[in-house]
PDB file of C-alpha atoms in Angstrom:
ATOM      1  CA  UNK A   1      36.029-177.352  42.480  1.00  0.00           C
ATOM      2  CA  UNK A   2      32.484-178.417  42.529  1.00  0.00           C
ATOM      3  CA  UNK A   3      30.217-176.002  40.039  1.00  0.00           C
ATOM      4  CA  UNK A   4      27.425-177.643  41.634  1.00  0.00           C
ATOM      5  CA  UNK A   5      28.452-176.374  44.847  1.00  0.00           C
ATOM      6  CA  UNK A   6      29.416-172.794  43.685  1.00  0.00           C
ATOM      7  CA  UNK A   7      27.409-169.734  44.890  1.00  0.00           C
ATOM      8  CA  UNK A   8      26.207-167.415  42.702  1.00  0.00           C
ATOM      9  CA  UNK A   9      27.533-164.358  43.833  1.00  0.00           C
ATOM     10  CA  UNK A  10      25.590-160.592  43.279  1.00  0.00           C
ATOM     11  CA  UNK A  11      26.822-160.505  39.698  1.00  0.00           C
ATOM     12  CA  UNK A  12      28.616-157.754  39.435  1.00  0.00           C
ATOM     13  CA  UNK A  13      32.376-156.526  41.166  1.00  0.00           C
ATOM     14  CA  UNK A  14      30.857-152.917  41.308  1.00  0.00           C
ATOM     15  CA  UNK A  15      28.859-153.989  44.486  1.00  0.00           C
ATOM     16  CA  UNK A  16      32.136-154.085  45.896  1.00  0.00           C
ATOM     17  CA  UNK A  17      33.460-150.954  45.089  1.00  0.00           C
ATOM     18  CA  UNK A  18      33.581-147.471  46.682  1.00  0.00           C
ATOM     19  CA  UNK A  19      30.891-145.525  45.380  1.00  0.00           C
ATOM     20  CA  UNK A  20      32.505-142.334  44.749  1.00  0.00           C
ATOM     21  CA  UNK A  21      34.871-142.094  41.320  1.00  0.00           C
ATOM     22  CA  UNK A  22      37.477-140.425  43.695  1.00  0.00           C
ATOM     23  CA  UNK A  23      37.727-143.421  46.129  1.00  0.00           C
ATOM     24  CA  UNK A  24      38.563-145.316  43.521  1.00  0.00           C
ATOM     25  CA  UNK A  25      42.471-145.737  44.265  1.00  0.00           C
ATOM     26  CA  UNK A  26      44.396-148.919  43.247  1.00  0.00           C
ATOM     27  CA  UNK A  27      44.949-149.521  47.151  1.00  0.00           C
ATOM     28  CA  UNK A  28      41.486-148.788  48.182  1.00  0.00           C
ATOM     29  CA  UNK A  29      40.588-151.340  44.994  1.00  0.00           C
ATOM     30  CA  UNK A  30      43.328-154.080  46.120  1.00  0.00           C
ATOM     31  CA  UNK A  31      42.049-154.229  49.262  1.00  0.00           C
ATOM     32  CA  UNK A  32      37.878-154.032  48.485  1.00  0.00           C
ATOM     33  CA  UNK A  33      38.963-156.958  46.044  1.00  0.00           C
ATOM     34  CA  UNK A  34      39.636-159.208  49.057  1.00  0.00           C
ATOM     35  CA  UNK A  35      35.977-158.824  50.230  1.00  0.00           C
ATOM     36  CA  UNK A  36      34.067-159.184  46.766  1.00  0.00           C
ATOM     37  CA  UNK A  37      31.813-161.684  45.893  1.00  0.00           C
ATOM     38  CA  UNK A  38      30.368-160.690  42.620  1.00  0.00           C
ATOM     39  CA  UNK A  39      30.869-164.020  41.432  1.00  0.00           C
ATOM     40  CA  UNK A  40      30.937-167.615  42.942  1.00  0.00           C
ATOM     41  CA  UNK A  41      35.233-168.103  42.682  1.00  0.00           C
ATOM     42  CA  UNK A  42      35.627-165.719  45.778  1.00  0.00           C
ATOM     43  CA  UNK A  43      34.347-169.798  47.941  1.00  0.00           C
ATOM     44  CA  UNK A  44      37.061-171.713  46.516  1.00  0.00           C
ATOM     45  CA  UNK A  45      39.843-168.989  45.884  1.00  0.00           C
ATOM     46  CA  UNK A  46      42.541-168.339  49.029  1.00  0.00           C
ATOM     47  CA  UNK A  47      42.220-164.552  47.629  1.00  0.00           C
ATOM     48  CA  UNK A  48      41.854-162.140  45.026  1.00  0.00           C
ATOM     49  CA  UNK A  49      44.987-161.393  43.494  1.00  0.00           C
ATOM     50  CA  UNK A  50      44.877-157.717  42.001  1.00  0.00           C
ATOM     51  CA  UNK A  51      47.277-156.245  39.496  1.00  0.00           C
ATOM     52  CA  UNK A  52      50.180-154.984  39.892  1.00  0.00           C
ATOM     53  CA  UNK A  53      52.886-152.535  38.733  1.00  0.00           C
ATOM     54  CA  UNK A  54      53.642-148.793  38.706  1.00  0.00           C
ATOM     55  CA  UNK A  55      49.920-145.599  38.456  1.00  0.00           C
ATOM     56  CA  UNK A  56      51.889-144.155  35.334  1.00  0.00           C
ATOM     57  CA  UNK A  57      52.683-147.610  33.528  1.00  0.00           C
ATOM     58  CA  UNK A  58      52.124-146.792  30.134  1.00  0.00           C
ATOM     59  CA  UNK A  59      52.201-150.676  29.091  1.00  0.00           C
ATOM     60  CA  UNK A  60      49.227-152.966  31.081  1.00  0.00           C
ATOM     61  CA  UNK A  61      49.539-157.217  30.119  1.00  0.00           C
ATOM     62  CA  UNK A  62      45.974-158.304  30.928  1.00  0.00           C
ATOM     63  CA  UNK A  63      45.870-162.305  31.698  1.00  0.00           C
ATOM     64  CA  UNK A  64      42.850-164.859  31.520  1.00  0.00           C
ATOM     65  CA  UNK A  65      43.181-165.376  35.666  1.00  0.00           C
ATOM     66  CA  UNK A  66      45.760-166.194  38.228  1.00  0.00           C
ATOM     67  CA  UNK A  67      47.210-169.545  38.565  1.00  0.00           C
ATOM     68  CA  UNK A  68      47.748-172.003  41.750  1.00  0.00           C
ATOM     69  CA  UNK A  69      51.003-170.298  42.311  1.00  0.00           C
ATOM     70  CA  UNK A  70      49.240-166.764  42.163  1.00  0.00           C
ATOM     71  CA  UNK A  71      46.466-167.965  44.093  1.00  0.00           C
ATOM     72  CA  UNK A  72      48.648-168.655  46.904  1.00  0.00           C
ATOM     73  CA  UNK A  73      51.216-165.785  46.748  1.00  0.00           C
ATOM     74  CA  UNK A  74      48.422-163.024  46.270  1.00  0.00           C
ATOM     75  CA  UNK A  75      50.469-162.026  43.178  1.00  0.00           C
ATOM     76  CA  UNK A  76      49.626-162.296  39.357  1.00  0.00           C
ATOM     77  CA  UNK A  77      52.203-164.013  37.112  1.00  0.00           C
ATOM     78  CA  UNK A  78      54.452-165.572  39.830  1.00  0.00           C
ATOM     79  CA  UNK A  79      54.470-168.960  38.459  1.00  0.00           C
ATOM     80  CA  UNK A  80      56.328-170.776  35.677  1.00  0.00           C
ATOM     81  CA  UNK A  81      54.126-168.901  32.770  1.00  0.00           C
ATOM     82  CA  UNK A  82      55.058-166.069  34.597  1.00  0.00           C
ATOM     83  CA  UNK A  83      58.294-166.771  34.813  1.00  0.00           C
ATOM     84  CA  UNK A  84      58.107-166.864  30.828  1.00  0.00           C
ATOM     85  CA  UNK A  85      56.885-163.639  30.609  1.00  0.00           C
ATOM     86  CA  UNK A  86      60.047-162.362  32.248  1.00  0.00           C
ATOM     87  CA  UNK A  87      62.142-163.616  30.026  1.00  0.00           C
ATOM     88  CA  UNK A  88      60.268-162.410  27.165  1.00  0.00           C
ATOM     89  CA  UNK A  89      59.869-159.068  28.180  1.00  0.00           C
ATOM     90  CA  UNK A  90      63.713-158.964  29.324  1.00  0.00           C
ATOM     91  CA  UNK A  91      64.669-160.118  25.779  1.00  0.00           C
ATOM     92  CA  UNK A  92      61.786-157.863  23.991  1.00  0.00           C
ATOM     93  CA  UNK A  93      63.233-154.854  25.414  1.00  0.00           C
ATOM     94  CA  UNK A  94      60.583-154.324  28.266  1.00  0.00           C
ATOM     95  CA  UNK A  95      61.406-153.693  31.739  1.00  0.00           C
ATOM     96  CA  UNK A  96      58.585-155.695  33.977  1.00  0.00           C
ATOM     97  CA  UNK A  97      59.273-153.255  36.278  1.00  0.00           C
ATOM     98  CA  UNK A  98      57.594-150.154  34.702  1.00  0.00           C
ATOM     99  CA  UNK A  99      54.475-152.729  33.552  1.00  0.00           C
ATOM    100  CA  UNK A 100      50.993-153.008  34.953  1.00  0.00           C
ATOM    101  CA  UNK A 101      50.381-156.155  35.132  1.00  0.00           C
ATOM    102  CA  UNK A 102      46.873-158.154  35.603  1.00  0.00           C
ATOM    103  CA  UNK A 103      44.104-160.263  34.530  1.00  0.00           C
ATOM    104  CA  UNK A 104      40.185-160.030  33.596  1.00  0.00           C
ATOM    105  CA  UNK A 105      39.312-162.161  36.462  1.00  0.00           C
ATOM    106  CA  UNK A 106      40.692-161.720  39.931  1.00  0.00           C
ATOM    107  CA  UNK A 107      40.071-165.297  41.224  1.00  0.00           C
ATOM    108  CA  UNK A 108      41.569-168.579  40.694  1.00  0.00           C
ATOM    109  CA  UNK A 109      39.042-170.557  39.015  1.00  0.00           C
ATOM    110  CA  UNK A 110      40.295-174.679  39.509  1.00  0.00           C
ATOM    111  CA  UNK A 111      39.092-178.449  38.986  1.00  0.00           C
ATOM    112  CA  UNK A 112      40.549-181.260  40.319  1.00  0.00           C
ATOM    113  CA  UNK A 113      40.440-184.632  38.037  1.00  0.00           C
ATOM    114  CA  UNK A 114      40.925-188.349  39.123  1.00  0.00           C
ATOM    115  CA  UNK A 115      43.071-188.666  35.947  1.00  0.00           C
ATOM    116  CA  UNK A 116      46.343-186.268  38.024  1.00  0.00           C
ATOM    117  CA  UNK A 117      47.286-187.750  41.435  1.00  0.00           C
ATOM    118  CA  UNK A 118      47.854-185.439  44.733  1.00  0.00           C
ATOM    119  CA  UNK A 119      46.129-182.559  45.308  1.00  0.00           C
ATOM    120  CA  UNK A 120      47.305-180.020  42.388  1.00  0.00           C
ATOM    121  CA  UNK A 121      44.673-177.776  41.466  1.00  0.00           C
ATOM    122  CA  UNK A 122      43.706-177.341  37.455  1.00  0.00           C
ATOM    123  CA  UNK A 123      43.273-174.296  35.813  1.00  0.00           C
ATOM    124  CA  UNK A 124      39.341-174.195  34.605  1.00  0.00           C
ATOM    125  CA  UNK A 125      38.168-171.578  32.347  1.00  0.00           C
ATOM    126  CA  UNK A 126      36.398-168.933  33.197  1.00  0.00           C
ATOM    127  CA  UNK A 127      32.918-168.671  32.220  1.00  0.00           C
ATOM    128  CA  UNK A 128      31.071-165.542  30.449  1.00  0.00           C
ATOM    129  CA  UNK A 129      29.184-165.135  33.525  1.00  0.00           C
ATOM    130  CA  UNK A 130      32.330-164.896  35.733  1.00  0.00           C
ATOM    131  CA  UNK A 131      34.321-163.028  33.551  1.00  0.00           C
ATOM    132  CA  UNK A 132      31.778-160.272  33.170  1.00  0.00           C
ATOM    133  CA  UNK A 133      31.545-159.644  37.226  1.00  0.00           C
ATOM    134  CA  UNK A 134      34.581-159.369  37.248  1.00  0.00           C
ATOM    135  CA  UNK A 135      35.415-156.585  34.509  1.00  0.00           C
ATOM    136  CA  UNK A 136      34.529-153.717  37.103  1.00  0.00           C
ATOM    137  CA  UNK A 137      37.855-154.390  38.287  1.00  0.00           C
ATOM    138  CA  UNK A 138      40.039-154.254  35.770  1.00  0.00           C
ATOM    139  CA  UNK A 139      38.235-151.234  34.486  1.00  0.00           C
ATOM    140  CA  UNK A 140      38.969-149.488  37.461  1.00  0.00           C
ATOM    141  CA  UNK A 141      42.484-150.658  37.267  1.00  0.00           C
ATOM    142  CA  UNK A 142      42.432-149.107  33.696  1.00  0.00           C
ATOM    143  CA  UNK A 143      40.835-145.911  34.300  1.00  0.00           C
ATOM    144  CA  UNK A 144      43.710-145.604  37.269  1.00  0.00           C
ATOM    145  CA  UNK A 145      46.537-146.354  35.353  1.00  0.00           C
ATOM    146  CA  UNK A 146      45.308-144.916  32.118  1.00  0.00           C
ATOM    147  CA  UNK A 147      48.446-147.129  29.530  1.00  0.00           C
ATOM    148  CA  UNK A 148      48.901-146.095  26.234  1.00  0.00           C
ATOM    149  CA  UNK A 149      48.897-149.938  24.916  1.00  0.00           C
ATOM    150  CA  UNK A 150      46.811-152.559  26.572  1.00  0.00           C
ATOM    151  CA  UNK A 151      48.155-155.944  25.793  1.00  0.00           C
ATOM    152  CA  UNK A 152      45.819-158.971  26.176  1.00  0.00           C
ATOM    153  CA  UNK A 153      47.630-162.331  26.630  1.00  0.00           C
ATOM    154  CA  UNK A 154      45.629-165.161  25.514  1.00  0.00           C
ATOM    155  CA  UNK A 155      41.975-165.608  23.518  1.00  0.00           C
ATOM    156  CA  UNK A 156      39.947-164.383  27.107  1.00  0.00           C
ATOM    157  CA  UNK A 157      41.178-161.575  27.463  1.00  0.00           C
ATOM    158  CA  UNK A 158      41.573-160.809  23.835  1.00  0.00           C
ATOM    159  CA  UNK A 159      37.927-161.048  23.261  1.00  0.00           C
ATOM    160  CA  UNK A 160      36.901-160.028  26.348  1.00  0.00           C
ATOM    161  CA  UNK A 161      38.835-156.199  25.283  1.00  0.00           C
ATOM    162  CA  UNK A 162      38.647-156.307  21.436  1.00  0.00           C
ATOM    163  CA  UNK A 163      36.164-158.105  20.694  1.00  0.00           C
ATOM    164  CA  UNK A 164      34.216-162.102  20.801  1.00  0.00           C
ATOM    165  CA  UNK A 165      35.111-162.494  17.160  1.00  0.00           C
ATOM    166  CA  UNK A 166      38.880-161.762  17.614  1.00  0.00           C
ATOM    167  CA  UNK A 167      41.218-164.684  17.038  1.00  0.00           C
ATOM    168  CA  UNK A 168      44.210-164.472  18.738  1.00  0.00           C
ATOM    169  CA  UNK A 169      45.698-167.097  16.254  1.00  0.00           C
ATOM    170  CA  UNK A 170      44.933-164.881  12.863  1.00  0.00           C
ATOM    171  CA  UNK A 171      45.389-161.455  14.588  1.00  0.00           C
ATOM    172  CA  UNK A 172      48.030-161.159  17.039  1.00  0.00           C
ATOM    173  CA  UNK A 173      50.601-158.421  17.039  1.00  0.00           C
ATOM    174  CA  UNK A 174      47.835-156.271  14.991  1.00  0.00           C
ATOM    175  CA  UNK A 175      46.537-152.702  16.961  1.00  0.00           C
ATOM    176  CA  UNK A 176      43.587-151.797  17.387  1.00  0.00           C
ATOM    177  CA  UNK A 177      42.330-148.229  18.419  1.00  0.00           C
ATOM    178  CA  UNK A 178      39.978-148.565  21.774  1.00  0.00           C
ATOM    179  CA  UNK A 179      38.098-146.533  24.383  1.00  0.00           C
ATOM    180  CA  UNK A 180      40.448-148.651  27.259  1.00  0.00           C
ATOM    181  CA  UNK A 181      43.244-146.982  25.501  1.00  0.00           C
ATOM    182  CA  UNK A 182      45.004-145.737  22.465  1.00  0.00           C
ATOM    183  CA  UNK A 183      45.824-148.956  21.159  1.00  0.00           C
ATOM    184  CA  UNK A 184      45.123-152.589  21.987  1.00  0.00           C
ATOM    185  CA  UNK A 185      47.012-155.248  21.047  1.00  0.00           C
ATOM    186  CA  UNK A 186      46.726-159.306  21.537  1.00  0.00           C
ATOM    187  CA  UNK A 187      49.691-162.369  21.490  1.00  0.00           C
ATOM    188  CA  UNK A 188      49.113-165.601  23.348  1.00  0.00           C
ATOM    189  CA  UNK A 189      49.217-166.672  27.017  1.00  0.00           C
ATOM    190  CA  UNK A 190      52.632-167.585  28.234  1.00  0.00           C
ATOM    191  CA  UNK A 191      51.294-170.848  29.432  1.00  0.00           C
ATOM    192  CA  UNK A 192      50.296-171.549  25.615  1.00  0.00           C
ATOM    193  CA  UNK A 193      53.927-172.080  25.373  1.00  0.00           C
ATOM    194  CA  UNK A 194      54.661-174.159  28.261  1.00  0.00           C
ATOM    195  CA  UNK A 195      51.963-176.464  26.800  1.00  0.00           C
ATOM    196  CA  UNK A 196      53.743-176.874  23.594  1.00  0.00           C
ATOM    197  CA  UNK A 197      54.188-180.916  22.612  1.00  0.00           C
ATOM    198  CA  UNK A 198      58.281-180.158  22.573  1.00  0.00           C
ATOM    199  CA  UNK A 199      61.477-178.164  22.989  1.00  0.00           C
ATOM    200  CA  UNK A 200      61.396-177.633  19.510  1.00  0.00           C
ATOM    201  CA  UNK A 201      57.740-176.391  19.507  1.00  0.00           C
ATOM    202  CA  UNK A 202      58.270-174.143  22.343  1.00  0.00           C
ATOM    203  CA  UNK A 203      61.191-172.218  20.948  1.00  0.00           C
ATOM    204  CA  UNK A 204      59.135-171.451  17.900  1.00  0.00           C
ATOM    205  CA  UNK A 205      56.490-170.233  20.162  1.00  0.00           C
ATOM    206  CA  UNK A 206      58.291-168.095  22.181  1.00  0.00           C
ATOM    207  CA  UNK A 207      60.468-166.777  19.687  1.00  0.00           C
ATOM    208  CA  UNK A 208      56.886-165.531  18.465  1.00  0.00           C
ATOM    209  CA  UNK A 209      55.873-164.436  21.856  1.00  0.00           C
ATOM    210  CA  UNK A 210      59.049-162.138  22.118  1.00  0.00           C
ATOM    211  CA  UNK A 211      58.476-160.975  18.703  1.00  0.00           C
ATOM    212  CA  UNK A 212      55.140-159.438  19.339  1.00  0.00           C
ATOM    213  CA  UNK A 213      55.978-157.811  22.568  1.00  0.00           C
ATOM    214  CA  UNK A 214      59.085-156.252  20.270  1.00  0.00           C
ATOM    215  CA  UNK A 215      56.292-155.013  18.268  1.00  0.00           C
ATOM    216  CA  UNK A 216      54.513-153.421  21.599  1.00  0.00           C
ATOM    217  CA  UNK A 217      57.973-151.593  22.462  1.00  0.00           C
ATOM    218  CA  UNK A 218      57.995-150.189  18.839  1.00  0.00           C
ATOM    219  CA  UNK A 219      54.536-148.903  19.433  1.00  0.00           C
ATOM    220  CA  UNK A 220      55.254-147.161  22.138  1.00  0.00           C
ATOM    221  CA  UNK A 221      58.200-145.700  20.993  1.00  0.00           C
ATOM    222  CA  UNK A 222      56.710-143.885  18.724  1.00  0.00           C
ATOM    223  CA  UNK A 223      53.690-142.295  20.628  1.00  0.00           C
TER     224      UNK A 223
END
Protein backbone atom coordinates (compact mmCIF):
# COMPACT_ATOMS: atom_id res chain seq x y z
CA UNK A 1 0.00 0.00 0.00
CA UNK A 2 0.94 3.42 -1.06
CA UNK A 3 0.25 6.12 2.00
CA UNK A 4 0.85 8.59 -0.57
CA UNK A 5 -1.95 7.35 -2.48
CA UNK A 6 -4.38 6.82 0.50
CA UNK A 7 -7.58 8.94 0.82
CA UNK A 8 -8.37 10.55 3.72
CA UNK A 9 -11.59 9.38 4.54
CA UNK A 10 -14.45 11.69 6.72
CA UNK A 11 -12.65 10.84 9.94
CA UNK A 12 -14.88 9.32 11.84
CA UNK A 13 -16.90 5.52 11.51
CA UNK A 14 -20.01 7.32 13.08
CA UNK A 15 -20.75 8.88 9.58
CA UNK A 16 -21.47 5.48 8.77
CA UNK A 17 -23.73 4.52 11.26
CA UNK A 18 -27.53 4.53 11.76
CA UNK A 19 -28.44 7.49 13.52
CA UNK A 20 -30.84 6.23 15.93
CA UNK A 21 -29.27 4.25 19.25
CA UNK A 22 -31.99 1.57 18.47
CA UNK A 23 -30.75 0.82 14.89
CA UNK A 24 -27.77 0.10 16.20
CA UNK A 25 -27.88 -3.89 15.87
CA UNK A 26 -24.68 -5.96 15.31
CA UNK A 27 -26.24 -6.96 11.78
CA UNK A 28 -27.35 -3.57 10.84
CA UNK A 29 -23.48 -2.57 12.08
CA UNK A 30 -21.80 -5.63 10.06
CA UNK A 31 -23.31 -4.70 7.16
CA UNK A 32 -22.99 -0.47 7.37
CA UNK A 33 -19.24 -1.54 8.04
CA UNK A 34 -18.94 -2.71 4.42
CA UNK A 35 -19.82 0.83 3.15
CA UNK A 36 -17.64 3.05 5.63
CA UNK A 37 -15.02 5.16 4.76
CA UNK A 38 -14.11 7.01 7.85
CA UNK A 39 -10.66 6.35 7.17
CA UNK A 40 -8.41 5.83 4.03
CA UNK A 41 -7.94 1.55 4.56
CA UNK A 42 -11.61 1.05 3.25
CA UNK A 43 -9.27 1.75 -0.87
CA UNK A 44 -6.94 -0.96 -0.32
CA UNK A 45 -8.96 -3.42 2.01
CA UNK A 46 -11.23 -6.36 0.05
CA UNK A 47 -13.69 -5.58 3.17
CA UNK A 48 -14.36 -4.74 6.57
CA UNK A 49 -14.24 -7.63 8.66
CA UNK A 50 -16.56 -7.06 11.83
CA UNK A 51 -16.53 -9.06 15.02
CA UNK A 52 -17.86 -11.87 15.73
CA UNK A 53 -19.37 -14.22 18.34
CA UNK A 54 -22.55 -14.65 20.42
CA UNK A 55 -25.06 -10.67 21.81
CA UNK A 56 -24.66 -12.18 25.45
CA UNK A 57 -20.79 -13.07 25.27
CA UNK A 58 -19.68 -12.11 28.49
CA UNK A 59 -15.83 -12.40 27.35
CA UNK A 60 -14.89 -9.85 24.08
CA UNK A 61 -10.78 -10.42 22.71
CA UNK A 62 -10.22 -7.07 20.99
CA UNK A 63 -7.24 -7.38 18.24
CA UNK A 64 -4.92 -4.59 16.66
CA UNK A 65 -6.68 -5.38 12.94
CA UNK A 66 -7.39 -8.27 10.69
CA UNK A 67 -4.75 -10.02 8.85
CA UNK A 68 -4.36 -11.09 4.95
CA UNK A 69 -6.16 -14.23 5.80
CA UNK A 70 -9.05 -12.16 7.54
CA UNK A 71 -9.00 -9.71 4.92
CA UNK A 72 -9.95 -12.22 2.48
CA UNK A 73 -12.34 -14.51 4.44
CA UNK A 74 -14.38 -11.46 5.92
CA UNK A 75 -13.63 -13.09 9.32
CA UNK A 76 -11.36 -11.88 12.29
CA UNK A 77 -8.77 -14.35 13.62
CA UNK A 78 -8.92 -16.99 10.81
CA UNK A 79 -5.32 -17.16 10.20
CA UNK A 80 -2.34 -18.87 11.83
CA UNK A 81 -2.36 -16.23 14.97
CA UNK A 82 -5.74 -17.10 15.04
CA UNK A 83 -5.32 -20.39 14.91
CA UNK A 84 -3.13 -19.81 18.20
CA UNK A 85 -5.73 -18.30 19.91
CA UNK A 86 -7.73 -21.49 19.61
CA UNK A 87 -5.53 -23.45 21.10
CA UNK A 88 -5.01 -21.20 23.89
CA UNK A 89 -8.37 -20.62 24.73
CA UNK A 90 -9.14 -24.54 24.33
CA UNK A 91 -6.30 -25.22 26.84
CA UNK A 92 -7.21 -21.99 29.14
CA UNK A 93 -10.54 -23.32 29.71
CA UNK A 94 -12.46 -20.94 27.23
CA UNK A 95 -14.84 -22.05 24.75
CA UNK A 96 -14.28 -19.66 21.44
CA UNK A 97 -17.58 -20.37 20.87
CA UNK A 98 -19.34 -18.28 23.60
CA UNK A 99 -16.50 -15.29 22.81
CA UNK A 100 -16.94 -12.00 21.03
CA UNK A 101 -14.35 -11.68 19.15
CA UNK A 102 -12.84 -8.42 17.25
CA UNK A 103 -10.43 -5.75 16.69
CA UNK A 104 -10.07 -1.75 17.08
CA UNK A 105 -9.76 -1.35 13.44
CA UNK A 106 -12.00 -3.04 10.93
CA UNK A 107 -9.63 -2.86 7.89
CA UNK A 108 -6.60 -4.57 6.82
CA UNK A 109 -3.98 -2.06 6.87
CA UNK A 110 -0.77 -3.70 4.46
CA UNK A 111 2.72 -2.77 2.77
CA UNK A 112 4.38 -4.59 0.37
CA UNK A 113 8.45 -4.54 0.52
CA UNK A 114 11.02 -5.44 -2.28
CA UNK A 115 12.93 -7.27 0.51
CA UNK A 116 9.74 -10.52 0.45
CA UNK A 117 9.17 -11.93 -3.08
CA UNK A 118 5.46 -12.63 -4.57
CA UNK A 119 2.74 -10.74 -3.78
CA UNK A 120 2.11 -11.39 0.16
CA UNK A 121 0.74 -8.50 1.77
CA UNK A 122 2.51 -7.10 5.25
CA UNK A 123 0.81 -6.24 8.16
CA UNK A 124 1.43 -2.21 8.72
CA UNK A 125 0.43 -0.60 11.83
CA UNK A 126 -2.23 1.29 12.27
CA UNK A 127 -1.88 4.87 12.77
CA UNK A 128 -3.56 7.14 15.66
CA UNK A 129 -5.50 8.73 13.03
CA UNK A 130 -6.93 5.41 11.71
CA UNK A 131 -7.39 3.82 14.78
CA UNK A 132 -9.48 6.61 16.21
CA UNK A 133 -12.16 6.48 13.09
CA UNK A 134 -12.46 3.49 13.62
CA UNK A 135 -13.39 3.18 17.49
CA UNK A 136 -17.18 4.04 16.69
CA UNK A 137 -17.29 0.56 15.77
CA UNK A 138 -16.11 -1.33 18.25
CA UNK A 139 -17.97 0.84 20.68
CA UNK A 140 -21.03 -0.04 19.18
CA UNK A 141 -20.00 -3.60 19.19
CA UNK A 142 -19.43 -3.06 23.00
CA UNK A 143 -22.43 -1.27 23.96
CA UNK A 144 -24.31 -4.39 21.99
CA UNK A 145 -22.71 -7.06 23.59
CA UNK A 146 -22.20 -5.39 26.90
CA UNK A 147 -19.01 -8.43 28.34
CA UNK A 148 -18.15 -8.45 31.71
CA UNK A 149 -14.19 -8.64 30.81
CA UNK A 150 -12.81 -6.96 27.78
CA UNK A 151 -9.55 -8.50 26.84
CA UNK A 152 -7.14 -6.48 24.63
CA UNK A 153 -4.56 -8.61 22.73
CA UNK A 154 -1.54 -6.75 21.92
CA UNK A 155 -0.03 -2.97 22.89
CA UNK A 156 -2.94 -1.22 20.24
CA UNK A 157 -5.53 -2.24 21.57
CA UNK A 158 -4.27 -2.19 25.08
CA UNK A 159 -3.69 1.46 24.96
CA UNK A 160 -6.17 2.25 22.76
CA UNK A 161 -8.89 0.76 25.91
CA UNK A 162 -6.76 1.33 29.07
CA UNK A 163 -4.80 3.72 28.43
CA UNK A 164 -1.43 5.30 25.99
CA UNK A 165 0.81 4.75 28.97
CA UNK A 166 -0.12 1.03 29.47
CA UNK A 167 2.63 -1.48 28.73
CA UNK A 168 1.49 -4.60 27.81
CA UNK A 169 5.01 -6.04 28.72
CA UNK A 170 4.93 -4.75 32.64
CA UNK A 171 1.11 -5.09 33.03
CA UNK A 172 -0.49 -7.93 31.47
CA UNK A 173 -2.86 -10.25 33.24
CA UNK A 174 -3.55 -7.11 35.73
CA UNK A 175 -7.59 -5.73 35.76
CA UNK A 176 -8.53 -2.77 35.49
CA UNK A 177 -12.08 -1.33 36.32
CA UNK A 178 -13.53 0.64 33.01
CA UNK A 179 -16.60 2.40 31.62
CA UNK A 180 -16.37 -0.40 28.40
CA UNK A 181 -16.91 -2.85 31.12
CA UNK A 182 -16.39 -4.18 34.56
CA UNK A 183 -12.98 -5.13 34.09
CA UNK A 184 -10.33 -4.83 31.40
CA UNK A 185 -7.61 -6.83 31.05
CA UNK A 186 -4.42 -6.94 28.48
CA UNK A 187 -1.85 -10.13 27.31
CA UNK A 188 -0.08 -10.02 23.98
CA UNK A 189 -1.11 -10.59 20.34
CA UNK A 190 -1.05 -14.18 19.29
CA UNK A 191 1.11 -13.25 16.40
CA UNK A 192 3.75 -11.93 19.11
CA UNK A 193 4.26 -15.55 19.52
CA UNK A 194 4.48 -16.75 16.09
CA UNK A 195 7.26 -14.12 15.76
CA UNK A 196 9.27 -15.59 18.48
CA UNK A 197 13.21 -16.27 17.26
CA UNK A 198 12.51 -20.26 18.22
CA UNK A 199 10.54 -23.30 19.34
CA UNK A 200 11.94 -22.82 22.53
CA UNK A 201 10.95 -19.10 22.70
CA UNK A 202 7.53 -19.72 21.56
CA UNK A 203 6.59 -22.31 24.12
CA UNK A 204 7.59 -19.90 26.82
CA UNK A 205 5.40 -17.40 25.21
CA UNK A 206 2.49 -19.21 24.86
CA UNK A 207 2.65 -21.00 27.94
CA UNK A 208 2.31 -17.22 29.15
CA UNK A 209 -0.40 -16.47 26.73
CA UNK A 210 -2.55 -19.45 28.13
CA UNK A 211 -1.71 -18.44 31.54
CA UNK A 212 -3.29 -15.07 31.37
CA UNK A 213 -6.40 -16.09 29.61
CA UNK A 214 -6.56 -18.80 32.77
CA UNK A 215 -6.50 -15.72 34.73
CA UNK A 216 -9.58 -14.17 32.52
CA UNK A 217 -11.65 -17.53 33.21
CA UNK A 218 -10.93 -17.06 37.00
CA UNK A 219 -12.27 -13.58 36.71
CA UNK A 220 -15.19 -14.42 35.44
CA UNK A 221 -15.88 -17.10 37.56
CA UNK A 222 -16.19 -15.24 40.22
CA UNK A 223 -18.49 -12.31 39.05
Amino acid sequence: MDETQEPRGTGSARDFMPAAAEEQTLPVLRDAAQRCQGCGLYAFATQAVFGEGPRNAQVMLVGEQPGDREDIAGEPFVGPAGQLLDRALVEAGIDRQTVYITNMVKHFKWKRTAHVPGKRRLHDKPNQYEVTACRPWLEAEIGNVKPKIVVCLGSTAAQGLIGKTFRVTKQRGEFFASDLAPFVTATIHPSAILRAPDDVSREHEFGEFVADLRRVAEKLGEL
